[in-house]
């Protein structure tokens, strides 16, 4: 049976292409904003880091109403798939809205999620946004999107998708560029018309796969998922099971059930096939669990949550300067915070170590862990981190296996040579290369995860902040051999000011460091065996939020001091007089001798 009164749809969009504005527009028109209620900004994107890094970490849900139909709108995670999240989220919906900026065109970051959506046979509505922009080039962008869909092996039916145009900012969507629509109606209509209603058997036994977990201090863990079959109701007893864990089988009673309404969750007594619901009161609920009928319990299969590939130690900051950057500094603070993170992040591992002051944290790639570090620092946690290390496996015959990532790189053409060279040195293999219409190169690499450690900072420097790199775990494969890092000539050349994007530049290339007024040096030091600073790594930052505290010249790093933000004067204390080229009130120039 089809639930004609429900549509479940996900939005796929590159950061800044207008997803939040579009959802705001839909919410406004749908009237969920009661009179005088202030329109909340940034309804879906609550996490600043997502914005800065151009990724979406947690999925959030919104529901709007149109012509008696409830439309659940699910935010898709960005390109970085921290553990099968993309697929789990997409399995709740029957179609996607691909939102693309009419000037920028489709960005490679959206490719990964779009590909998954196509593979799952989801219907696509393309919405070309920001057509009010003077530089908008909607017709070309339509062609680019079609090309992208073909590249990703969209089916004929998927290629035949509707294209809409929108100015989310002005609150209108159109069927063609001459359309004079003054509101979002065409988009609402397209959703009703092209996105199939969810299907299932309302009379069958209950089956509800938990796709995401929310956590709330007051109610604890909240499982979110779609009712695949049957119904679910308050006071109903169900079996909590897991396809990948035959031992998990536990009778639980549903105490609180919610549906999404606008930006809120509202309590309901019952929900049936096709509804997306949230359930609290089951402390033991996990992603991938199914709530099943008691009589005939059958868990729903789902993609196994992938194992972590990289680990790092989080340590109490025991430097003499400790306690200046954060208010949560003790091992207890750090421990509690890390274990709390496990409530919502299935692909993270936290382990105690021999030292009470040190925790081993494992996740899906360096980005995954650096997002956590950055979040914690923003919340006021102060701690030190070790260099990231990949997690090796062995096959049956004892052969060493290492995690391999796919890296998608988007850079202005002039930098592609350098990027190819640097990634090749790190054992990257170029898999594909194409030229974008805007003069950018798109490169695809297969590369050992260890080759990517510390690379991001490098990459930003070498592309003058213009490059975009996205990585995704691919597979465990036989060890590709040692990476011979070129000996780093130490410090750096980058200009202060504009090129300092997110305040995160590792100092790793030979040359000169300039620090401009108002900027601070962020010093992580690599101490050599002789106990002396052999290779000082400095980051210049404009913001206080920093992530990258490990050495970029990864294999040369021995020990890192805890991160500290230093003023220009303080930084001078770390620097050998011989290395100073010039100090002015405005800048500091340093050169450091070659290693060895
Ligand atoms: P998100 O990151 O995808 O959620 O993007 P936002 O909704 O936050 O939009 C990013 C920026 O684009 C904001 O400054 C918006 O005001 C702007 N924006 C969104 N939609 C439009 C549009 O239709 N036209 C123009 N000119 N700007 C828009």
Tab-separated table of C-alpha atoms in Angstrom, residues 308-315 334 338 348-353 358-374 377 383-391 453-454 547-551 560:
chain	number	residue	atom	x	y	z
A	308	UNK	CA	37.595	2.874	11.830
A	309	UNK	CA	40.698	3.303	9.709
A	310	UNK	CA	42.689	5.814	11.688
A	311	UNK	CA	43.446	6.486	15.331
A	312	UNK	CA	44.891	9.226	17.466
A	313	UNK	CA	45.567	9.704	21.150
A	314	UNK	CA	43.745	12.460	23.014
A	315	UNK	CA	45.794	13.480	26.007
A	334	UNK	CA	37.977	14.602	28.231
A	338	UNK	CA	34.595	11.384	24.284
A	348	UNK	CA	33.902	6.289	16.312
A	349	UNK	CA	35.794	4.143	18.846
A	350	UNK	CA	37.147	5.336	22.157
A	351	UNK	CA	39.482	3.188	24.229
A	352	UNK	CA	41.214	3.712	27.534
A	353	UNK	CA	44.973	3.273	27.516
A	358	UNK	CA	45.332	9.334	27.440
A	359	UNK	CA	42.526	7.953	25.289
A	360	UNK	CA	42.828	6.232	21.963
A	361	UNK	CA	40.218	7.552	19.563
A	362	UNK	CA	39.618	5.834	16.235
A	363	UNK	CA	37.512	7.008	13.348
A	364	UNK	CA	36.952	7.123	9.624
A	365	UNK	CA	39.872	9.064	8.341
A	366	UNK	CA	41.667	12.126	9.455
A	367	UNK	CA	38.829	14.488	8.663
A	368	UNK	CA	36.456	12.573	10.893
A	369	UNK	CA	38.767	12.941	13.876
A	370	UNK	CA	39.678	16.523	13.143
A	371	UNK	CA	36.018	17.489	13.080
A	372	UNK	CA	35.678	15.990	16.553
A	373	UNK	CA	38.794	17.778	17.777
A	374	UNK	CA	37.571	21.061	16.430
A	377	UNK	CA	37.952	22.801	21.244
A	383	UNK	CA	43.834	18.671	25.267
A	384	UNK	CA	46.725	17.486	23.216
A	385	UNK	CA	46.555	15.048	20.353
A	386	UNK	CA	49.110	12.701	18.906
A	387	UNK	CA	49.879	12.181	15.289
A	388	UNK	CA	47.209	10.219	13.446
A	389	UNK	CA	48.033	6.628	12.653
A	390	UNK	CA	46.282	4.288	10.298
A	391	UNK	CA	44.860	1.024	11.537
A	453	UNK	CA	47.740	12.290	6.906
A	454	UNK	CA	48.713	15.897	7.219
A	547	UNK	CA	42.506	21.586	14.242
A	548	UNK	CA	45.686	20.556	12.773
A	549	UNK	CA	48.220	20.143	15.462
A	550	UNK	CA	50.226	17.294	14.168
A	551	UNK	CA	53.208	17.572	12.042
A	560	UNK	CA	54.443	17.060	19.482
